Short mmCIF file of C-alpha atoms in Angstrom, two decimals:
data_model
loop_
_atom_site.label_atom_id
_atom_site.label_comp_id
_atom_site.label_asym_id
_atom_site.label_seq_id
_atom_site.Cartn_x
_atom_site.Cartn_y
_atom_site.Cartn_z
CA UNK H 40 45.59 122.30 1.40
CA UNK H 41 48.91 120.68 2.35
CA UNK H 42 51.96 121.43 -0.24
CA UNK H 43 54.42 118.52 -0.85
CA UNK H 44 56.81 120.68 1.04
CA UNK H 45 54.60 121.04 4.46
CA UNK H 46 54.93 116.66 4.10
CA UNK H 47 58.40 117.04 3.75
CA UNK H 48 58.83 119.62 6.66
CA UNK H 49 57.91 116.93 9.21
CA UNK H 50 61.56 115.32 8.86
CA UNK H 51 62.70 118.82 10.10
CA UNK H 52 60.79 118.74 13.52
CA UNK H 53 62.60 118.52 16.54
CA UNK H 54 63.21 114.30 17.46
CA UNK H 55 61.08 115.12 20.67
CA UNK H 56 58.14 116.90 18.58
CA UNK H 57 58.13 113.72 16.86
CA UNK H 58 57.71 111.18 19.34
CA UNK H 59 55.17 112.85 21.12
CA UNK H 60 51.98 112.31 19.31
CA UNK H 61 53.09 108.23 19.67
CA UNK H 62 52.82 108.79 23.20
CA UNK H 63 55.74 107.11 24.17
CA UNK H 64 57.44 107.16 28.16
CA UNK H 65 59.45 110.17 26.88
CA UNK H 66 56.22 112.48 26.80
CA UNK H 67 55.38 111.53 30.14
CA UNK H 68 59.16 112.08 31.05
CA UNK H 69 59.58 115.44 29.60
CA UNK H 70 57.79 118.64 28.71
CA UNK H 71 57.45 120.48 25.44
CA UNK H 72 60.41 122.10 26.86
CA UNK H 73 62.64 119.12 27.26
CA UNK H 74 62.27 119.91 30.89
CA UNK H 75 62.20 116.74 33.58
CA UNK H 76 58.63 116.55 35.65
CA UNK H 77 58.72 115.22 38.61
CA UNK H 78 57.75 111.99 39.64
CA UNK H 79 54.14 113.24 40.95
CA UNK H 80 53.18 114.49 37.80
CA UNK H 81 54.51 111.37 35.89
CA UNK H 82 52.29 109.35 38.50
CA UNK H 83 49.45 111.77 37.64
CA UNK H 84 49.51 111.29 33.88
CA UNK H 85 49.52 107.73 33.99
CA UNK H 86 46.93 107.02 35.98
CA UNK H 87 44.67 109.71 34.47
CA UNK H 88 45.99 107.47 31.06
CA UNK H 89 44.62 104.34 32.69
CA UNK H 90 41.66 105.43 33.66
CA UNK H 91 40.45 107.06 30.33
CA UNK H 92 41.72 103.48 29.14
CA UNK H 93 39.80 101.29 31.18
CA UNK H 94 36.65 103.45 31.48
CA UNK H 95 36.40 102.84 27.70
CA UNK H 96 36.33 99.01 28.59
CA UNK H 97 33.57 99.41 30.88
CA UNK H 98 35.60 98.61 33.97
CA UNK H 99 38.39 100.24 36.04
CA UNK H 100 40.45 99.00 38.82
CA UNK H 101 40.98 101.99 41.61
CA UNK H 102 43.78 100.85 42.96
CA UNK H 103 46.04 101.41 40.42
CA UNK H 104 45.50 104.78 41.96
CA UNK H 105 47.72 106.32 44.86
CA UNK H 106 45.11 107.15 47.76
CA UNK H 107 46.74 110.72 46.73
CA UNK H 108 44.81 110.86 44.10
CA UNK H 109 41.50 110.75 45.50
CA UNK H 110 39.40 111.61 42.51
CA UNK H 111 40.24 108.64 41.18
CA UNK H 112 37.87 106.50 42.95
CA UNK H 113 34.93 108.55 42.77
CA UNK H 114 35.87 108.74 38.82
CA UNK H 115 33.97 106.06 37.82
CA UNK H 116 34.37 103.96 40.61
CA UNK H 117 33.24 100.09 40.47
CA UNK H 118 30.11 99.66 42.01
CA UNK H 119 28.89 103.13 39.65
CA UNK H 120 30.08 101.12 36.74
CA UNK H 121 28.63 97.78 38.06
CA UNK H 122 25.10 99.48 38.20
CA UNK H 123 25.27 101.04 35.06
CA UNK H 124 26.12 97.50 33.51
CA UNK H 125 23.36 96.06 35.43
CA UNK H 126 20.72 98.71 34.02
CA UNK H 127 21.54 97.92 30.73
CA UNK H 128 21.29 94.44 30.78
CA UNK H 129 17.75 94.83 32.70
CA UNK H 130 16.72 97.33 29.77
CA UNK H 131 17.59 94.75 27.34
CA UNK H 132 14.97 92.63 28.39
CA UNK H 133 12.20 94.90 29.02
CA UNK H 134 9.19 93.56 27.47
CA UNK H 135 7.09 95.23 24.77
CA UNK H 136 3.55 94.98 25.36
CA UNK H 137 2.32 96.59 23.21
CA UNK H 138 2.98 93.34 20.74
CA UNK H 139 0.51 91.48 21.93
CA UNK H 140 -3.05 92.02 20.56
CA UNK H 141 -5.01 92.80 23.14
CA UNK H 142 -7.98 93.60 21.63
CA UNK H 143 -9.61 90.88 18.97
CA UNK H 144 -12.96 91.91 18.75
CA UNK H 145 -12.84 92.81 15.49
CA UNK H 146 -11.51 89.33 14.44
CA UNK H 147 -13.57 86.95 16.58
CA UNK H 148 -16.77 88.18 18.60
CA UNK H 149 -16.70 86.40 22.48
CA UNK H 150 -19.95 87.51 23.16
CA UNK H 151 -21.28 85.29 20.73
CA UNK H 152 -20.79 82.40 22.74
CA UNK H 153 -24.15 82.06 25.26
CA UNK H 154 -24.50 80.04 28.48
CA UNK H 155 -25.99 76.92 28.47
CA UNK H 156 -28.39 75.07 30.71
CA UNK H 157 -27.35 73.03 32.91
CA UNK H 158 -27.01 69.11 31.78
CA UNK H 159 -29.98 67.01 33.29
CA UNK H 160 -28.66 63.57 32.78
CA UNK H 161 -26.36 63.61 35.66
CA UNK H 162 -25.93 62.23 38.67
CA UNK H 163 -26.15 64.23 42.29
CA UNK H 164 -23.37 61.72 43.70
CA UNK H 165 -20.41 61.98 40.50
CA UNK H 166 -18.41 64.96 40.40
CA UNK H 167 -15.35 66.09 38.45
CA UNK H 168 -13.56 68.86 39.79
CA UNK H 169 -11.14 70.07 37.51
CA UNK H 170 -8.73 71.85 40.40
CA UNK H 171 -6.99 75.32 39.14
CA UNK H 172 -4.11 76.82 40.93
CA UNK H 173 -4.63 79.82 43.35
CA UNK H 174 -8.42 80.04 42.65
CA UNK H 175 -9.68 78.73 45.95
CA UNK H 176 -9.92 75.43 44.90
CA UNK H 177 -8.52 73.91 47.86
CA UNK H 178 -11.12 75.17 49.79
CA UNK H 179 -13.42 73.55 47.44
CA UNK H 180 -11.79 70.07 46.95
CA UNK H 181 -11.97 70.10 50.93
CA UNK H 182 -15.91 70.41 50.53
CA UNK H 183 -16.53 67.67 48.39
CA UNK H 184 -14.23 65.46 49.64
CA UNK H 185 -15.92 66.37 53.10
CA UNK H 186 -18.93 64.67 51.09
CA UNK H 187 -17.36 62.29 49.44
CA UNK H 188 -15.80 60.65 52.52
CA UNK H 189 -18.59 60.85 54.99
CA UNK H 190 -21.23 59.20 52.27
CA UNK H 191 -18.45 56.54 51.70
CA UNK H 192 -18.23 57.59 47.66
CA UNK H 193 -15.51 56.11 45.49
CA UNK H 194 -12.71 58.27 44.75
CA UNK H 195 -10.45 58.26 41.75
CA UNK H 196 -6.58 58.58 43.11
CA UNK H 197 -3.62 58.76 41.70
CA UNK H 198 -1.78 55.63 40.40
CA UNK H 199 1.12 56.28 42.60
CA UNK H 200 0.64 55.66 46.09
CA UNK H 201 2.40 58.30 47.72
CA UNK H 202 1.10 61.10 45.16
CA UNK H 203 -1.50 63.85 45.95
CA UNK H 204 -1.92 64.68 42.59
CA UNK H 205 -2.38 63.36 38.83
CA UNK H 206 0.56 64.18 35.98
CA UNK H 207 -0.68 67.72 35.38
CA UNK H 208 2.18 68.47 32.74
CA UNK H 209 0.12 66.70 29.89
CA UNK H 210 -3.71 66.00 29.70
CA UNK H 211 -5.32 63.28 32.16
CA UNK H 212 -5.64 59.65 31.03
CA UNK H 213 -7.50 56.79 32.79
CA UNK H 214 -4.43 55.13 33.24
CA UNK H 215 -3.56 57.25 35.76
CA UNK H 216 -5.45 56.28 38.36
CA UNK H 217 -5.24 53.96 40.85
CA UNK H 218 -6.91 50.28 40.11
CA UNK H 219 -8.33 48.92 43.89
CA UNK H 220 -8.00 45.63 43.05
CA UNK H 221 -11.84 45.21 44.89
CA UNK H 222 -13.12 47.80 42.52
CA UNK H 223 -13.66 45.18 39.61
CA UNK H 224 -14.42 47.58 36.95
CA UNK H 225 -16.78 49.74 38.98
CA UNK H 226 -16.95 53.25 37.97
CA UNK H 227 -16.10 56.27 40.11
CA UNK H 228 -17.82 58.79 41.79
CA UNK H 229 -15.58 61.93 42.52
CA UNK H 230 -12.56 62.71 40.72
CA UNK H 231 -11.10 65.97 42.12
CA UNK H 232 -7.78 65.68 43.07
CA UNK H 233 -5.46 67.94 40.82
CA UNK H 234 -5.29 66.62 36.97
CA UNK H 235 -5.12 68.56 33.45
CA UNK H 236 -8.67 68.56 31.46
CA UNK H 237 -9.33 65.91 29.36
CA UNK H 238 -13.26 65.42 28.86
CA UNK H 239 -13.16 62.43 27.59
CA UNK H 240 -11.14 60.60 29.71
CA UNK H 241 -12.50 61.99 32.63
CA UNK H 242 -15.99 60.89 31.70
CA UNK H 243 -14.72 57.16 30.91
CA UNK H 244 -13.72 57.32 34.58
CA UNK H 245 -16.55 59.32 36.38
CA UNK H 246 -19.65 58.62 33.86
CA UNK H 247 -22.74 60.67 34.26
CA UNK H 248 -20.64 63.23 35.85
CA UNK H 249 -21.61 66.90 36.83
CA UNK H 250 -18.36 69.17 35.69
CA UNK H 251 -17.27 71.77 37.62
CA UNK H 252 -14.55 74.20 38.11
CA UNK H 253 -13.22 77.53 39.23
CA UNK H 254 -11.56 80.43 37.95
CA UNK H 255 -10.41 84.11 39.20
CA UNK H 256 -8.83 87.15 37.93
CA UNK H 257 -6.21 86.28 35.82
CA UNK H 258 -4.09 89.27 37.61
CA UNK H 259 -4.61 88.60 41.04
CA UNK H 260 -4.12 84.75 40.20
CA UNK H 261 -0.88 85.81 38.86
CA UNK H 262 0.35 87.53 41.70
CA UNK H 263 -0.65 84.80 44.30
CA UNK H 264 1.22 82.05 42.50
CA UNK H 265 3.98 84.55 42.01
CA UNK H 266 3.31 84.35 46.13
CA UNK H 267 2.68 81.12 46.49
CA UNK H 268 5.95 79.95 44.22
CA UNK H 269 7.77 82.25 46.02
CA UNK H 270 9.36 83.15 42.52
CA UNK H 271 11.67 86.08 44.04
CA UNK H 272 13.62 83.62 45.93
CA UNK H 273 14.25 81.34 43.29
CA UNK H 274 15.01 84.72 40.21
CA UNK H 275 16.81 86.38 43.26
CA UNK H 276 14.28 89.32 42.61
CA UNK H 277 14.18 89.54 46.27
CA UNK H 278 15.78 92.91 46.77
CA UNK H 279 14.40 94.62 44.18
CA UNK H 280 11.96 97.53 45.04
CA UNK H 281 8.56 95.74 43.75
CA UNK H 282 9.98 92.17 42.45
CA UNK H 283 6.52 91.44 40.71
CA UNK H 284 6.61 94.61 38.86
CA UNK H 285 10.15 93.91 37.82
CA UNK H 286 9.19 90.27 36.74
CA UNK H 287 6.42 91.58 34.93
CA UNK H 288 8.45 94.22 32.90
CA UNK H 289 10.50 91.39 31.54
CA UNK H 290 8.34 88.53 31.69
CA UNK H 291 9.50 87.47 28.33
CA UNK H 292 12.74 86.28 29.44
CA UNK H 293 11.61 85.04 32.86
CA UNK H 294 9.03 82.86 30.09
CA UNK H 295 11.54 81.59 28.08
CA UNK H 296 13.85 80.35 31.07
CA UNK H 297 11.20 77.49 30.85
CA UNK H 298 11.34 77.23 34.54
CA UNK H 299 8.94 74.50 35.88
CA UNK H 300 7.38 77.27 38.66
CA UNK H 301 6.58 79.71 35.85
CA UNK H 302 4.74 77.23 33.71
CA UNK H 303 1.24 79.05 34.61
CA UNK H 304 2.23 82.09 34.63
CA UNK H 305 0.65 83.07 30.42
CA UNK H 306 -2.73 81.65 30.50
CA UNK H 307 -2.39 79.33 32.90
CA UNK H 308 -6.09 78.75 33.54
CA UNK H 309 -6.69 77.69 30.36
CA UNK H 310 -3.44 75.39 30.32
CA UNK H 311 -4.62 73.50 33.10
CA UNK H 312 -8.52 73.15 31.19
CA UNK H 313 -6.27 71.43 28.56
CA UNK H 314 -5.51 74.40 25.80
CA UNK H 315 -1.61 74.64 25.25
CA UNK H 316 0.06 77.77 25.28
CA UNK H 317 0.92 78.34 21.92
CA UNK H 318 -2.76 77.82 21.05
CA UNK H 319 -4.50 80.04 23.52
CA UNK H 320 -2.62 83.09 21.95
CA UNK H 321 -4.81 82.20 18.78
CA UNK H 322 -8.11 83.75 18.65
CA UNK H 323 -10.15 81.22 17.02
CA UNK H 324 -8.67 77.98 18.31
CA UNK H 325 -9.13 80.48 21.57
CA UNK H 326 -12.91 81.05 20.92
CA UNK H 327 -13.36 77.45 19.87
CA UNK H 328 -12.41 76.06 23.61
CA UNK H 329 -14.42 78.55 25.55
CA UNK H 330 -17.41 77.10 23.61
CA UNK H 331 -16.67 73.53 24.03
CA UNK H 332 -15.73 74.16 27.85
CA UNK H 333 -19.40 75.89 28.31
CA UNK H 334 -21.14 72.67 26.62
CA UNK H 335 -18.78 70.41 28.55
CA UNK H 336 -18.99 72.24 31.75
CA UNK H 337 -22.38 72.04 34.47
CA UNK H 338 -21.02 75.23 36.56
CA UNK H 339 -18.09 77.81 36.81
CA UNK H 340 -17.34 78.97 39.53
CA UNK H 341 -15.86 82.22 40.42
CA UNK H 342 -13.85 82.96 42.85
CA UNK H 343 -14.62 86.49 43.42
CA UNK H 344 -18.08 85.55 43.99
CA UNK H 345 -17.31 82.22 45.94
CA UNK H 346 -20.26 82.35 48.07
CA UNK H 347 -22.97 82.69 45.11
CA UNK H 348 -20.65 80.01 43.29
CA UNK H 349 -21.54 77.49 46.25
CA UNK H 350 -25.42 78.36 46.63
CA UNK H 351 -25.50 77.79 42.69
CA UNK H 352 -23.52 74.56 43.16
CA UNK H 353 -25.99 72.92 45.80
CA UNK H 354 -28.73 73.08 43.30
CA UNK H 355 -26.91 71.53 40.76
CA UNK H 356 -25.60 69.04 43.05
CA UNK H 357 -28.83 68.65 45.33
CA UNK H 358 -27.14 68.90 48.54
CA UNK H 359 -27.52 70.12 52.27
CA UNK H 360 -26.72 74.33 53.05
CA UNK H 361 -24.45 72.93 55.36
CA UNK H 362 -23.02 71.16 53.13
CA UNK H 363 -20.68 73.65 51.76
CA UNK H 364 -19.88 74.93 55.17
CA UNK H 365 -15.72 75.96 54.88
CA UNK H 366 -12.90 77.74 56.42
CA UNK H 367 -11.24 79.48 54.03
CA UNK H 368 -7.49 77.20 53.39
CA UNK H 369 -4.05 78.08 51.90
CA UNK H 370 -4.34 81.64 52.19
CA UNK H 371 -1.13 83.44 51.89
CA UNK H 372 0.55 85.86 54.78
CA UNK H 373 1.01 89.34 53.69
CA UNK H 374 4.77 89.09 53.37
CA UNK H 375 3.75 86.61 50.57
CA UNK H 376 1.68 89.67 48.73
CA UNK H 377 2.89 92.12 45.88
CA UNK H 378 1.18 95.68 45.50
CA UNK H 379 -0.25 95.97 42.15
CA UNK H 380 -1.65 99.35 40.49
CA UNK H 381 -3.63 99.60 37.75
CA UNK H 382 -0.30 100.31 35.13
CA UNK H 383 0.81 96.61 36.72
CA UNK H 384 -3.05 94.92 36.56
CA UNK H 385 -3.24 96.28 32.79
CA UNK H 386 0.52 94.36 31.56
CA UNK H 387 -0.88 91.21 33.18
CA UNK H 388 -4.47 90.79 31.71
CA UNK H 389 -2.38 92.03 28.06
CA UNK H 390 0.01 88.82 28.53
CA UNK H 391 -2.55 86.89 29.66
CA UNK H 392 -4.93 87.73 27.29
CA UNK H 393 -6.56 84.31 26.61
CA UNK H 394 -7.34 83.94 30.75
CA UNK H 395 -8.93 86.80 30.26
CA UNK H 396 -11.55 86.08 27.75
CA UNK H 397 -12.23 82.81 29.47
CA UNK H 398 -12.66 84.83 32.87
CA UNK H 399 -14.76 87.71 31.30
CA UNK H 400 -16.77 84.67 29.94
CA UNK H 401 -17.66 82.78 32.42
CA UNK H 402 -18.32 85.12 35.06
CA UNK H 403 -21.04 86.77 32.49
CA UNK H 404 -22.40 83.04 32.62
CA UNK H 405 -22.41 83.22 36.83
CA UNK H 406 -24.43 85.87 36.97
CA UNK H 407 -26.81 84.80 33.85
CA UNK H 408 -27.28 81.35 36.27
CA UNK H 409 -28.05 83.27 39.62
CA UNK H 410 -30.54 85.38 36.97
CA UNK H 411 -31.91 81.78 36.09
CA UNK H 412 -32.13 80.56 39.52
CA UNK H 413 -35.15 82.40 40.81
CA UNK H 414 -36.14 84.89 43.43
CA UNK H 415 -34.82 82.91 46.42
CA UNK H 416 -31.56 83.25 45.03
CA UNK H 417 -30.95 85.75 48.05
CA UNK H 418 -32.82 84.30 50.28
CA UNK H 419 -30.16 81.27 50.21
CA UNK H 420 -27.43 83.47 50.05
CA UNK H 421 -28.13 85.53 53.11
CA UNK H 422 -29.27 81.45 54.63
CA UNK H 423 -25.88 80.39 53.89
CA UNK H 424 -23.73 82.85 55.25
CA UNK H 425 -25.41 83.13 58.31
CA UNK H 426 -24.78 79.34 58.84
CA UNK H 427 -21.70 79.52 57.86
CA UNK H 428 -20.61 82.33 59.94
CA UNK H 429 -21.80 80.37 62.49
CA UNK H 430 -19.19 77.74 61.70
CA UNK H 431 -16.21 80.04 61.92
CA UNK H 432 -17.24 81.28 65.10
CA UNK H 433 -17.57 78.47 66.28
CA UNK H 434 -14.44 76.75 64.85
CA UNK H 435 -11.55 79.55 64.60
CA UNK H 436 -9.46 80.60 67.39
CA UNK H 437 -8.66 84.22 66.35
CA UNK H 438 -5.07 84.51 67.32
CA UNK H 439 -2.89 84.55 63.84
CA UNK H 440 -1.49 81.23 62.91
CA UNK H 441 2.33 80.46 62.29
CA UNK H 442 1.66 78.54 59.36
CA UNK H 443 2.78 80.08 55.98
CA UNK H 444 -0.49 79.59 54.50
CA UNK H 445 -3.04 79.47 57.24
CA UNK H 446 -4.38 82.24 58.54
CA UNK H 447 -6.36 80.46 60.99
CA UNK H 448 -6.62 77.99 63.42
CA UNK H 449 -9.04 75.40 65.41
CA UNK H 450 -10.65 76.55 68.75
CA UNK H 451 -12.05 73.52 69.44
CA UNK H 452 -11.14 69.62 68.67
CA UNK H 453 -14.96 68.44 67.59
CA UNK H 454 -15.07 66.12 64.73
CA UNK H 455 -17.05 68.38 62.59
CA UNK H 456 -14.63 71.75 63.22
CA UNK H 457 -11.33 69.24 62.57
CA UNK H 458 -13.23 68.32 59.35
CA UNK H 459 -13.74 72.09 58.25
CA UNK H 460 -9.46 72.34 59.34
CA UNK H 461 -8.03 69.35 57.48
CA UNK H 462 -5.85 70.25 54.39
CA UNK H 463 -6.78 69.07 51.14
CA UNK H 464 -3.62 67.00 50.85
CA UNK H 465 -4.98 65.50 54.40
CA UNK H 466 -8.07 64.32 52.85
CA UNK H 467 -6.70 62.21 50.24
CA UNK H 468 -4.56 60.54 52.93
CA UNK H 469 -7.50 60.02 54.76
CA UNK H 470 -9.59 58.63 51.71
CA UNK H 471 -6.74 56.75 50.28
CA UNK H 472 -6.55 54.69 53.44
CA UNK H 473 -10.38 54.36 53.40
CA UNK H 474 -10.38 53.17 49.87
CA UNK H 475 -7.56 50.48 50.65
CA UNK H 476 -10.04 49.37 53.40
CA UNK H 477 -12.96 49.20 51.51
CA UNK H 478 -11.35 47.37 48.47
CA UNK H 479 -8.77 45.33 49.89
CA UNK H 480 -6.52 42.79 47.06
CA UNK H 481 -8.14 39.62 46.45
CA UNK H 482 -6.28 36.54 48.48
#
C-alpha cells in the first residue's frame, strides 16, 4: 500500500530518474549513470523503438535500418508480414458448410416422386432441347441439328441475327425468336439452341413437342465450367496451389461478387430449367419443380451414361442408329482440369444441394426407362457403339488438336465426317442461312 509520503517522495528523484519513464531523447542519450552512449547504441535503440512501433501497426519499413543491423530485416520483414495479412483476410472468408442443410429427408421425401411414361401425343419431327452448360449438350445439339438440317425442318433462332443463343438470364419468351417473314404463322419444329426453361412458351412455339434435356454430376459440372470460364484468370486464383479448392473454400464471397461467369456455379442446372436461386435452396418449392419437370419432360438424359441416353432417345424420337452417330465436341485440354478428392466432391454437392436432388432424380428415372425398354436394350447398345466406333475411326485423325477445346480432328474431308466435325455454333450459321433461303421477305 502506498503512504502519502512514498507520492510525495517522487519530487525527490533525481531530474534524470524522472524523465526516463517518458522516454524522452535524453534516455536514449544517457545511461542510468548519466554516462554518454555512443552513437551506435543510440542508433540501436531507436531502431529497435521503431520496429516494436511499427510491428504493432502491422507493417514495418526495413530501411529505416542500417544494413549493420542485419536482424532487422529478417525481424518481421515485409513480405513475412504481407503473407500473414494475406492469410487472414483469406481466413475471413472461408466458408462454413456445414450451414447448409444437406440432408432434407426428414422434411420432404424425393423418392416420392416416380417416373413417368413417356408422352404419346407427340410428334417424331418437334423437339425442344433445353441446352445445359458443360453436360455434353453440344454434342447433342450437333445431332439434332444434323437432323434437323438434312430433313429441311424449321428451326426456331434467335431474334437477333448475329446471336447463337436466346436471353438465357431470364426465362424464354416467344418473342424471342426470329419471325421469317415466309413463315406466316407456321409453327416450328426444333428449338434447341441455348434458352432458359419456360414450358409454356416453348410449347406455343414448338407444339406437340417431345422435351428433352441433359444433366451430369453437379461436381464435375462445376469444375468444367470452372474450366471452361477459365475463372482463375479472371479471380487471379491462378497461382494458388489448387485454385478450385481455394474457390471452393470461399465460394461465398466469390457468390456474392455477382460476377456474370459465376452465375451457374449454386444450382446451376436447375437455374437454367427455370428455378431461381433463391428458390432451389427451398425444399418444397425444390420438390415441387422436380415433379413438374418429370411430367413436362419425355427423356433425361445423363451424361454419365450418354450412350444409353441416345439408344433411349431414338425410340422416343423414332429415328435411324446412325442417327446419333457423334464425335465427342468442346472437350477441355487437361491444363483446363482441377484435381478434385472426395473432401472437395463432398463441399460441392453440399452447396449445390438442389442439383443434386434433381441429378440423383433423374438418373434413378434413366435407368427405370432402360428397365422399361425391353430385353434388346443391349442388343442396341452394343449395335450402336460398334457403328459408331466405326465413325471415329473413320473420321478422327489421332494426332492431338491445337484447339482449346477439341481434342480431335478430321482425317478425311467427306461430307458426312465434316458433318460429325462442325461446331454447334457452325450449325446455326449454317441453318440460319438455310432458313433465310427457304423463307425469303415478301416483295
Amino acid at each position: 500500500m502506498t503512504s502519502d509520503n512514498d507520492a510525495n517522495d517522487e519530487t525527490e528523484q533525481p531530474i534524470e530518474d524522472v524523465m526516463m519513464p517518458k522516454m524522452s531523447l535524453c534516455r536514449f542519450c544517457y545511461g542510468t549513470g548519466g554516462r554518454k552512449l555512443s552513437l551506435w547504441k543510440v542508433l540501436f535503440i531507436v531502431c529497435v523503438s521503431l520496429g516494436i512501433i511499427l510491428l504493432n501497426q502491422h507493417w514495418i519499413l526495413p530501411t529505416y535500418c542500417p544494413p549493420v543491423l542485419g536482424f532487422c530485416s529478417s525481424f518481421g520483414s515485409s513480405s513475412n508480414l504481407e503473407a500473414s495479412r494475406e492469410k487472414s483476410k483469406d481466413d475471413e472468408h472461408l466458408y462454413d458448410f456445414s450451414a447448409i442443410i444437406s440432408d432434407d429427408s426428414d422434411l420432404v421425401n424425393f423418392d416420392r416422386i416416380q417416373p413417368t411414361s413417356m408422352r404419346t401425343n407427340t410428334r417424331d419431327d418437334r423437339i425442344v432441347f433445353l441446352k445445359t452448360h458443360r453436360t455434353g449438350s453440344s454434342t447433342l445439339a450437333r445431332i439434332i441439328k444434323i437432323h434437323g438440317y438434312r430433313h429441311n425442318l424449321t428451326f426456331a433462332l434467335p431474334r437477333t441475327v448475329r446471336a447463337l443463343n436466346f436471353l438465357q438470364t431470364i426465362k424464354f419468351n416467344r418473342d424471342f425468336i426470329f419471325h421469317y417473314p415466309g413463315v406466316k404463322g407456321q409453327k416450328y419444329d426444333i428449338l434447341t439452341n441455348n434458352a432458359r426453361y419456360d414450358h409454356e412458351e416453348m410449347e406455343f412455339v414448338v407444339p406437340e413437342a417431345a422435351f428433352i434435356t441433359i444433366l451430369r454430376k453437379p461436381e464435375d459440372e462445376f469444375e468444367s465450367l470452372f474450366g471452361y470460364y477459365e475463372v482463375p484468370k479472371r479471380l487471379e486464383l491462378t497461382e494458388k496451389r489448387n485454385p478450385l479448392e481455394y474457390f471452393v473454400d470461399r465460394i461465398g464471397y466469390y457468390h456474392s461478387l455477382q460476377r456474370s461467369y459465376v452465375d451457374l456455379f449454386r444450382n446451376g442446372q436447375l437455374f437454367e430449367l427455370g428455378l431461381d436461386e433463391e428458390l432451389s435452396l427451398d425444399s418444397r418449392n425444390l420438390f415441387d419443380h422436380i415433379k413438374s419437370l418429370e411430367d413436362e419432360f419425355d427423356l433425361v438424359l445423363i451424361q454419365e451414361y450418354f450412350d444409353e441416353s441416345l439408344v433411349l432417345l431414338r425410340k422416343l424420337l423414332k429415328w435411324k442408329l446412325e442417327d446419333f452417330l457423334y464425335i465427342p465436341s468442346r472437350i477441355r485440354v487437361d491444363k483446363d482440369r482441377y484435381e478434385m478428392d472426395d473432401k472437395l466432391k463432398a463441399k460441392i454437392r453440399t452447396w449445390n444441394h438442389g442439383d443434386v436432388k434433381l441429378y440423383e432424380h433423374f438418373n434413378k428415372t434413366l435407368w427405370w426407362r432402360i428397365g422399361q425398354y425391353g430385353p434388346r436394350f443391349s442388343e442396341d447398345l452394343v449395335k450402336f457403339r460398334e457403328m459408331n466406333s466405326a465413325a471415329f475411326e473413320r473420321c478422327v485423325d489421332h494426332q492431338e488438336s491445337k484447339i482449346r477445346e477439341e481434342m480431335f480432328i478430321p482425317s478425311e474431308n467427306s461430307v458426312f465426317c465434316l458433318d460429325l466435325f462442325r461446331s454447334d455454333h457452325d450449325w446455326t450459321k449454317a441453318i440460319r442461312r438455310a432458313m433465310t433461303d427457304r423463307f425469303p421477305e415478301v416483295s
